[in-house]
Short mmCIF file of C-alpha atoms and ligand atoms in Angstrom, two decimals:
data_model
loop_
_atom_site.label_atom_id
_atom_site.label_comp_id
_atom_site.label_asym_id
_atom_site.label_seq_id
_atom_site.Cartn_x
_atom_site.Cartn_y
_atom_site.Cartn_z
CA UNK M 1 94.04 45.20 -124.02
CA UNK M 2 95.69 48.51 -124.96
CA UNK M 3 99.41 48.33 -125.38
CA UNK M 4 101.49 49.59 -122.40
CA UNK M 5 102.35 53.38 -122.66
CA UNK M 6 105.95 54.43 -122.90
CA UNK M 7 106.60 56.08 -119.50
CA UNK M 8 107.40 59.44 -120.90
CA UNK M 9 104.11 59.85 -123.10
CA UNK M 10 102.07 58.17 -120.14
CA UNK M 11 103.03 61.17 -117.65
CA UNK M 12 102.53 63.66 -120.10
CA UNK M 13 99.19 62.53 -121.16
CA UNK M 14 98.01 62.61 -117.72
CA UNK M 15 99.31 65.86 -117.11
CA UNK M 16 97.42 66.98 -120.40
CA UNK M 17 94.24 65.26 -119.22
CA UNK M 18 94.45 66.91 -115.93
CA UNK M 19 94.82 70.27 -117.59
CA UNK M 20 91.80 69.57 -119.86
CA UNK M 21 89.75 68.66 -116.89
CA UNK M 22 90.67 71.84 -115.30
CA UNK M 23 90.29 74.24 -118.19
CA UNK M 24 87.21 72.71 -119.92
CA UNK M 25 85.52 70.83 -117.13
CA UNK M 26 85.24 67.52 -119.21
CA UNK M 27 87.22 64.51 -120.27
CA UNK M 28 89.13 64.45 -123.61
CA UNK M 29 87.97 61.65 -125.90
CA UNK M 30 91.12 61.98 -128.22
CA UNK M 31 94.86 61.84 -127.95
CA UNK M 32 97.78 61.87 -130.13
CA UNK M 33 101.43 62.24 -129.70
CA UNK M 34 104.33 63.36 -132.18
CA UNK M 35 108.17 63.26 -131.37
CA UNK M 36 110.83 65.76 -131.27
CA UNK M 37 114.17 64.53 -133.41
CA UNK M 38 117.86 64.65 -133.42
CA UNK M 39 119.50 64.71 -136.66
CA UNK M 40 122.65 62.53 -136.51
CA UNK M 41 124.22 63.77 -139.67
CA UNK M 42 123.27 65.55 -142.99
CA UNK M 43 122.80 69.09 -141.69
CA UNK M 44 121.70 71.92 -143.75
CA UNK M 45 121.23 69.29 -146.66
CA UNK M 46 117.20 68.85 -146.76
CA UNK M 47 116.66 72.35 -148.58
CA UNK M 48 119.34 71.38 -150.94
CA UNK M 49 117.63 67.98 -152.21
CA UNK M 50 120.05 66.20 -150.04
CA UNK M 51 120.36 63.05 -147.56
CA UNK M 52 119.69 63.37 -143.72
CA UNK M 53 119.95 60.80 -141.07
CA UNK M 54 117.73 61.83 -138.10
CA UNK M 55 115.97 59.70 -135.58
CA UNK M 56 112.78 60.52 -133.77
CA UNK M 57 113.19 60.89 -129.79
CA UNK M 58 111.50 59.82 -126.79
CA UNK M 59 110.58 63.25 -126.14
CA UNK M 60 107.15 64.13 -127.53
CA UNK M 61 104.31 66.72 -127.89
CA UNK M 62 100.79 65.58 -127.07
CA UNK M 63 97.43 66.82 -127.72
CA UNK M 64 94.24 65.68 -126.09
CA UNK M 65 90.91 67.06 -126.91
CA UNK M 66 87.16 66.69 -127.92
CA UNK M 67 85.45 67.95 -131.07
CA UNK M 68 82.79 70.61 -130.55
CA UNK M 69 79.84 71.75 -132.39
CA UNK M 70 79.91 75.51 -132.40
CA UNK M 71 82.60 76.09 -134.74
CA UNK M 72 85.37 77.56 -132.51
CA UNK M 73 88.72 76.11 -131.54
CA UNK M 74 89.99 76.52 -128.10
CA UNK M 75 93.57 75.74 -127.23
CA UNK M 76 95.39 75.67 -124.13
CA UNK M 77 99.08 74.81 -123.46
CA UNK M 78 100.65 73.79 -120.53
CA UNK M 79 104.30 75.02 -121.49
CA UNK M 80 105.60 78.38 -120.53
CA UNK M 81 106.20 80.66 -123.31
CA UNK M 82 107.55 84.11 -122.08
CA UNK M 83 104.66 86.58 -121.55
CA UNK M 84 102.25 84.61 -123.97
CA UNK M 85 98.85 83.71 -122.88
CA UNK M 86 98.34 80.07 -122.49
CA UNK M 87 94.67 80.15 -123.66
CA UNK M 88 93.68 81.11 -127.24
CA UNK M 89 90.24 80.73 -128.94
CA UNK M 90 89.21 81.53 -132.61
CA UNK M 91 86.68 80.21 -135.21
CA UNK M 92 87.25 77.63 -137.75
CA UNK M 93 88.79 79.26 -140.97
CA UNK M 94 86.34 79.89 -143.92
CA UNK M 95 87.20 80.62 -147.49
CA UNK M 96 86.63 84.55 -146.79
CA UNK M 97 88.25 84.37 -143.36
CA UNK M 98 91.43 82.61 -143.44
CA UNK M 99 93.35 81.82 -140.11
CA UNK M 100 96.30 84.17 -139.94
CA UNK M 101 99.26 84.17 -137.87
CA UNK M 102 99.30 86.26 -134.55
CA UNK M 103 99.59 85.98 -131.02
CA UNK M 104 100.13 84.10 -128.92
CA UNK M 105 102.99 82.74 -131.15
CA UNK M 106 102.88 79.35 -130.05
CA UNK M 107 99.45 78.79 -131.46
CA UNK M 108 100.66 79.79 -134.93
CA UNK M 109 102.02 76.19 -135.51
CA UNK M 110 98.57 74.75 -134.74
CA UNK M 111 96.66 77.47 -136.69
CA UNK M 112 98.83 76.87 -139.67
CA UNK M 113 98.13 73.16 -139.88
CA UNK M 114 94.52 73.75 -139.55
CA UNK M 115 94.58 76.25 -142.29
CA UNK M 116 96.54 74.03 -144.79
CA UNK M 117 94.62 70.79 -143.64
CA UNK M 118 93.81 68.72 -146.95
CA UNK M 119 90.37 67.56 -146.08
CA UNK M 120 87.01 68.65 -144.83
CA UNK M 121 84.71 69.60 -143.23
CA UNK M 122 86.69 69.90 -139.87
CA UNK M 123 84.57 70.54 -136.84
CA UNK M 124 85.71 73.08 -134.13
CA UNK M 125 87.45 71.55 -130.84
CA UNK M 126 89.07 72.09 -127.84
CA UNK M 127 92.51 70.88 -126.75
CA UNK M 128 95.51 71.02 -124.52
CA UNK M 129 98.86 70.83 -125.70
CA UNK M 130 101.61 69.27 -123.38
CA UNK M 131 105.38 68.70 -124.36
CA UNK M 132 108.47 67.11 -123.17
CA UNK M 133 110.49 68.53 -126.27
CA UNK M 134 112.59 71.41 -125.01
CA UNK M 135 111.13 74.49 -126.67
CA UNK M 136 113.39 76.10 -128.93
CA UNK M 137 116.24 73.79 -128.24
CA UNK M 138 116.98 72.71 -131.86
CA UNK M 139 115.13 69.38 -131.25
CA UNK M 140 111.87 70.16 -133.38
CA UNK M 141 109.34 71.24 -130.70
CA UNK M 142 107.73 73.06 -133.40
CA UNK M 143 107.71 70.25 -135.93
CA UNK M 144 106.23 67.98 -133.15
CA UNK M 145 103.59 70.36 -132.47
CA UNK M 146 102.67 70.61 -136.25
CA UNK M 147 102.87 66.94 -136.76
CA UNK M 148 100.79 66.19 -133.59
CA UNK M 149 98.17 68.78 -134.64
CA UNK M 150 97.83 67.14 -137.87
CA UNK M 151 97.53 63.73 -136.41
CA UNK M 152 94.93 65.39 -134.25
CA UNK M 153 92.97 66.44 -137.07
CA UNK M 154 93.19 63.22 -138.83
CA UNK M 155 90.90 61.71 -135.87
CA UNK M 156 88.16 64.44 -136.37
CA UNK M 157 88.27 64.37 -140.08
CA UNK M 158 90.30 61.72 -141.85
CA UNK M 159 92.45 62.53 -144.69
CA UNK M 160 93.16 60.61 -147.87
CA UNK M 161 96.44 62.17 -149.02
CA UNK M 162 99.72 60.35 -149.65
CA UNK M 163 101.86 60.13 -146.56
CA UNK M 164 104.74 62.23 -147.43
CA UNK M 165 101.98 65.15 -148.38
CA UNK M 166 101.42 65.20 -144.43
CA UNK M 167 104.66 66.39 -144.11
CA UNK M 168 104.71 69.00 -146.94
CA UNK M 169 101.26 70.46 -145.09
CA UNK M 170 103.28 70.77 -141.80
CA UNK M 171 106.34 72.24 -143.58
CA UNK M 172 103.82 74.73 -145.22
CA UNK M 173 102.34 75.79 -141.95
CA UNK M 174 105.80 76.28 -140.86
CA UNK M 175 106.61 78.37 -143.81
CA UNK M 176 103.57 80.76 -143.88
CA UNK M 177 102.68 80.72 -140.01
CA UNK M 178 106.03 80.72 -138.52
CA UNK M 179 107.96 82.48 -141.35
CA UNK M 180 110.94 80.03 -141.13
CA UNK M 181 111.74 78.40 -144.58
CA UNK M 182 112.58 75.43 -143.24
CA UNK M 183 113.35 72.14 -145.09
CA UNK M 184 111.18 68.79 -145.18
CA UNK M 185 113.46 66.83 -142.56
CA UNK M 186 111.73 67.56 -139.06
CA UNK M 187 108.27 66.95 -139.95
CA UNK M 188 109.00 63.76 -141.91
CA UNK M 189 111.02 62.07 -139.14
CA UNK M 190 108.23 63.25 -136.45
CA UNK M 191 105.71 61.44 -138.63
CA UNK M 192 107.70 58.45 -139.80
CA UNK M 193 110.40 57.77 -137.15
CA UNK M 194 110.69 53.95 -136.36
CA UNK M 195 111.73 52.56 -132.93
CA UNK M 196 115.29 51.18 -132.89
CA UNK M 197 115.99 52.99 -136.19
CA UNK M 198 117.31 55.89 -137.58
CA UNK M 199 115.85 57.05 -141.02
CA UNK M 200 117.85 57.69 -144.08
CA UNK M 201 115.75 60.32 -145.88
CA UNK M 202 116.41 61.40 -149.63
CA UNK M 203 115.11 64.77 -149.62
CA UNK M 204 114.87 64.68 -153.35
CA UNK M 205 112.84 61.71 -153.79
CA UNK M 206 111.26 61.84 -150.31
CA UNK M 207 111.97 58.04 -150.02
CA UNK M 208 113.11 56.86 -146.60
CA UNK M 209 114.96 53.89 -145.59
CA UNK M 210 115.13 52.85 -142.05
CA UNK M 211 118.73 52.10 -140.50
CA UNK M 212 119.04 49.85 -137.31
CA UNK M 213 120.15 51.65 -134.35
CA UNK M 214 119.40 49.62 -131.20
CA UNK M 215 122.67 48.20 -130.17
CA UNK M 216 122.48 48.07 -126.42
CA UNK M 217 126.25 48.89 -126.15
CA UNK M 218 125.78 52.13 -128.07
CA UNK M 219 124.15 55.34 -126.99
CA UNK M 220 123.09 58.68 -128.52
CA UNK M 221 123.60 61.51 -125.95
CA UNK M 222 122.05 64.95 -126.63
CA UNK M 223 123.49 67.68 -124.88
CA UNK M 224 121.46 71.22 -124.63
CA UNK M 225 123.86 74.13 -124.76
CA UNK M 226 120.88 76.13 -123.38
CA UNK M 227 121.84 78.98 -125.72
CA UNK M 228 120.00 80.28 -128.75
CA UNK M 229 121.70 83.08 -130.49
CA UNK M 230 119.26 85.38 -131.99
CA UNK M 231 121.25 85.48 -135.25
CA UNK M 232 119.93 81.94 -136.01
CA UNK M 233 116.46 82.98 -137.18
CA UNK M 234 118.02 85.62 -139.64
CA UNK M 235 121.10 83.42 -140.92
CA UNK M 236 118.95 80.53 -142.08
CA UNK M 237 117.16 82.04 -144.87
CA UNK M 238 120.35 83.76 -146.06
CA UNK M 239 121.83 80.11 -146.20
CA UNK M 240 119.26 78.77 -148.21
CA UNK M 241 119.47 81.73 -150.54
CA UNK M 242 123.43 81.39 -150.94
CA UNK M 243 122.93 77.54 -151.66
CA UNK M 244 120.11 78.31 -154.35
CA UNK M 245 122.23 80.85 -156.01
CA UNK M 246 125.31 78.75 -156.04
CA UNK M 247 123.35 75.91 -157.62
CA UNK M 248 121.97 78.35 -159.98
CA UNK M 249 125.35 79.66 -161.06
CA UNK M 250 126.66 76.04 -161.69
CA UNK M 251 123.63 75.63 -163.83
CA UNK M 252 122.08 72.80 -161.54
CA UNK M 253 118.61 72.59 -159.97
CA UNK M 254 120.01 71.97 -156.52
CA UNK M 255 123.30 71.31 -154.93
CA UNK M 256 122.36 67.78 -154.93
CA UNK M 257 123.20 67.52 -158.68
CA UNK M 258 126.66 68.66 -157.76
CA UNK M 259 129.74 66.48 -156.98
CA UNK M 260 132.88 67.65 -155.38
CA UNK M 261 135.07 67.32 -158.47
CA UNK M 262 132.55 69.44 -160.37
CA UNK M 263 132.53 72.11 -157.71
CA UNK M 264 136.43 72.47 -157.46
CA UNK M 265 136.46 72.65 -161.27
CA UNK M 266 134.04 75.45 -161.61
CA UNK M 267 135.00 77.21 -158.29
CA UNK M 268 135.65 80.58 -160.30
CA UNK M 269 131.74 80.56 -161.10
CA UNK M 270 130.88 81.26 -157.41
CA UNK M 271 131.94 83.90 -154.80
CA UNK M 272 134.08 82.76 -152.18
CA UNK M 273 131.28 82.57 -149.34
CA UNK M 274 128.94 80.50 -152.01
CA UNK M 275 132.02 78.21 -152.74
CA UNK M 276 132.44 77.58 -148.85
CA UNK M 277 128.68 77.05 -148.47
CA UNK M 278 128.31 74.69 -151.34
CA UNK M 279 131.39 72.79 -150.32
CA UNK M 280 129.84 71.95 -146.96
CA UNK M 281 126.67 70.96 -148.51
CA UNK M 282 128.07 68.70 -151.19
CA UNK M 283 130.54 67.22 -148.69
CA UNK M 284 127.84 66.46 -146.21
CA UNK M 285 125.64 64.61 -148.74
CA UNK M 286 128.58 62.32 -149.20
CA UNK M 287 129.16 62.07 -145.59
CA UNK M 288 125.60 61.23 -144.79
CA UNK M 289 125.51 58.41 -147.30
CA UNK M 290 128.74 56.90 -146.20
CA UNK M 291 127.52 57.32 -142.49
CA UNK M 292 124.23 55.48 -143.00
CA UNK M 293 126.24 52.75 -144.57
CA UNK M 294 128.60 52.79 -141.70
CA UNK M 295 125.93 52.65 -139.04
CA UNK M 296 124.09 49.58 -141.10
CA UNK M 297 127.44 47.58 -140.47
CA UNK M 298 127.79 48.82 -136.75
CA UNK M 299 131.04 50.64 -137.96
CA UNK M 300 130.71 53.25 -135.29
CA UNK M 301 134.15 54.42 -135.45
CA UNK M 302 133.71 55.49 -139.08
CA UNK M 303 130.36 57.02 -138.09
CA UNK M 304 132.10 58.89 -135.31
CA UNK M 305 134.80 60.26 -137.77
CA UNK M 306 132.15 61.36 -140.21
CA UNK M 307 130.24 63.20 -137.44
CA UNK M 308 133.40 65.27 -136.35
CA UNK M 309 133.94 65.96 -139.93
CA UNK M 310 130.41 67.30 -140.25
CA UNK M 311 130.92 69.53 -137.25
CA UNK M 312 133.86 70.92 -138.61
CA UNK M 313 132.41 71.67 -141.82
CA UNK M 314 129.43 73.42 -140.41
CA UNK M 315 131.77 75.42 -137.98
CA UNK M 316 134.29 76.46 -140.95
CA UNK M 317 132.51 76.50 -144.32
CA UNK M 318 128.83 76.64 -143.26
CA UNK M 319 129.32 79.08 -140.18
CA UNK M 320 126.58 78.02 -138.35
CA UNK M 321 128.02 76.89 -135.02
CA UNK M 322 128.95 78.96 -132.16
CA UNK M 323 131.62 78.93 -129.31
CA UNK M 324 129.12 77.11 -126.78
CA UNK M 325 128.57 74.34 -129.35
CA UNK M 326 132.12 73.94 -130.35
CA UNK M 327 133.02 73.58 -126.71
CA UNK M 328 130.64 70.98 -126.00
CA UNK M 329 131.65 69.00 -128.97
CA UNK M 330 135.59 69.31 -127.95
CA UNK M 331 134.65 68.10 -124.27
CA UNK M 332 132.81 65.15 -125.53
CA UNK M 333 135.50 64.19 -127.85
CA UNK M 334 138.15 64.20 -125.13
CA UNK M 335 136.48 61.55 -123.09
CA UNK M 336 137.10 57.70 -123.81
CA UNK M 337 134.49 55.91 -125.35
CA UNK M 338 133.17 58.64 -127.50
CA UNK M 339 132.87 57.70 -131.19
CA UNK M 340 131.80 61.18 -132.29
CA UNK M 341 129.97 64.40 -131.61
CA UNK M 342 128.59 67.39 -133.61
CA UNK M 343 126.08 70.21 -133.62
CA UNK M 344 122.77 69.25 -134.56
CA UNK M 345 119.96 71.13 -136.28
CA UNK M 346 120.04 74.73 -137.51
CA UNK M 347 122.86 75.67 -135.24
CA UNK M 348 123.64 79.10 -133.52
CA UNK M 349 122.97 77.40 -130.10
CA UNK M 350 120.58 74.38 -129.38
CA UNK M 351 121.96 70.91 -129.02
CA UNK M 352 124.91 68.84 -129.80
CA UNK M 353 124.57 64.95 -130.48
CA UNK M 354 127.17 62.43 -129.51
CA UNK M 355 127.45 58.77 -130.23
CA UNK M 356 129.30 56.76 -127.64
CA UNK M 357 129.57 53.61 -125.92
CA UNK M 358 126.59 53.05 -123.66
CA UNK M 359 128.74 52.85 -120.58
CA UNK M 360 130.79 56.11 -121.29
CA UNK M 361 127.58 58.11 -120.78
CA UNK M 362 127.91 59.04 -117.14
CA UNK M 363 131.53 59.75 -117.77
CA UNK M 364 130.74 62.21 -120.45
CA UNK M 365 128.09 64.19 -118.92
CA UNK M 366 130.34 64.40 -115.72
CA UNK M 367 133.24 65.78 -117.71
CA UNK M 368 130.77 68.35 -119.60
CA UNK M 369 129.18 69.44 -116.40
CA UNK M 370 132.37 70.15 -114.94
CA UNK M 371 134.02 72.06 -117.88
CA UNK M 372 131.31 73.69 -119.91
CA UNK M 373 131.14 77.38 -119.43
CA UNK M 374 127.31 77.41 -119.50
CA UNK M 375 124.65 75.03 -118.04
CA UNK M 376 124.03 71.99 -119.97
CA UNK M 377 121.14 69.66 -120.09
CA UNK M 378 121.41 66.20 -121.24
CA UNK M 379 119.08 63.83 -123.04
CA UNK M 380 119.78 59.99 -123.37
CA UNK M 381 117.07 58.83 -125.88
CA UNK M 382 116.56 55.58 -127.82
CA UNK M 383 115.21 55.96 -131.53
CA UNK M 384 111.45 56.16 -131.01
CA UNK M 385 108.37 55.72 -133.11
CA UNK M 386 106.79 58.70 -135.19
CA UNK M 387 103.35 60.29 -134.50
CA UNK M 388 100.72 57.93 -132.85
CA UNK M 389 97.28 58.03 -131.77
CA UNK M 390 97.31 57.30 -127.91
CA UNK M 391 94.69 55.35 -125.97
CA UNK M 392 93.11 57.14 -123.32
C1 LIG Y 1 116.33 73.25 -139.02
C2 LIG Y 1 115.12 73.02 -140.31
C3 LIG Y 1 115.48 71.56 -140.75
C4 LIG Y 1 116.94 71.64 -141.45
C5 LIG Y 1 118.09 71.88 -140.22
C6 LIG Y 1 119.14 71.95 -140.78
O1 LIG Y 1 116.03 72.19 -138.02
O2 LIG Y 1 113.93 73.11 -139.75
O3 LIG Y 1 114.65 71.74 -142.07
O4 LIG Y 1 117.25 72.46 -142.56
O5 LIG Y 1 117.64 73.18 -139.82
O6 LIG Y 1 119.65 70.72 -141.05
#
């Protein structure tokens, strides 16, 4: 007997199966899912070889499909992407004709993973993509699509690479097909999330350590600001460069190798801006280590304080917050039963994450709904598993 499906995944799978029948006139034989993520703390540290503490969400991207023999790949999405076609078809890549990014943009994440997939020969396939991860909401809708694609390709042509290499292939797809020089956090957590746990990831050694997060008295509330400032995409690579040049000026391989005392003592080697960026990263790595220890002893007060310090540092030193995220954090913190709140993900819009007593959640959502100047959307998700093959 197959294990019962989580309701979220079950409904999505049915939607994807229905769409598959309609588009391709047959039954899909394969199905996979990969989750979005929320990062509890450790922001903008992954590309500095630092520590991060994300958890996988119950929000997932699913892919259902069948292999085909004509060397073509046919993809359909049930999600709405402004003005982009929902169906696309292209041939398998060859050495002479590799895949290249193009339109529709949503398919680039799938193409990128196919292009970089480390096993062969891949057959063609038809597939439908469906997702409950909000698009562009800072909850890693793109990483969940990359990881779902990878997991789907494994069913067509098994790979034999080390587990972390799978995350690196998906990251490579994002770099070269979506043009985003992201770190490794989103892909690692989407692959290796564990139900009831956050995952402490050391982005230097790529070691992961599950930290229990299943206390029924505590909840994680995600609040979507429903804004995404266009600045985000241009500022991310700038932050990355500033961190690299700060590390170089200090004679280090990365900011992971720098401690706060060292940074303060050699401040004059950096521009004022580089110093503030580095102060965020060095402080955030320290906070993430303390937060993981606090979580493992159920010290939610300390965890919450570190979340607030993280937000303030992202706002003031790293300058990746925005008025909407700041307002959501302030509103959450003014309600009793809230341990801490902060922006999560790349910034410039997207979501906040709030740690709170489970029975405070309704109060907090109501307060935010009444006071927030925009329209907020809420997700109360438990820590979920990473990518899976789903029974059909
Ligand atoms: C985005 C990137 C991640 C990470 C975060 C910031 O989500 O994809 O790699 O850098 O921003 O912590």
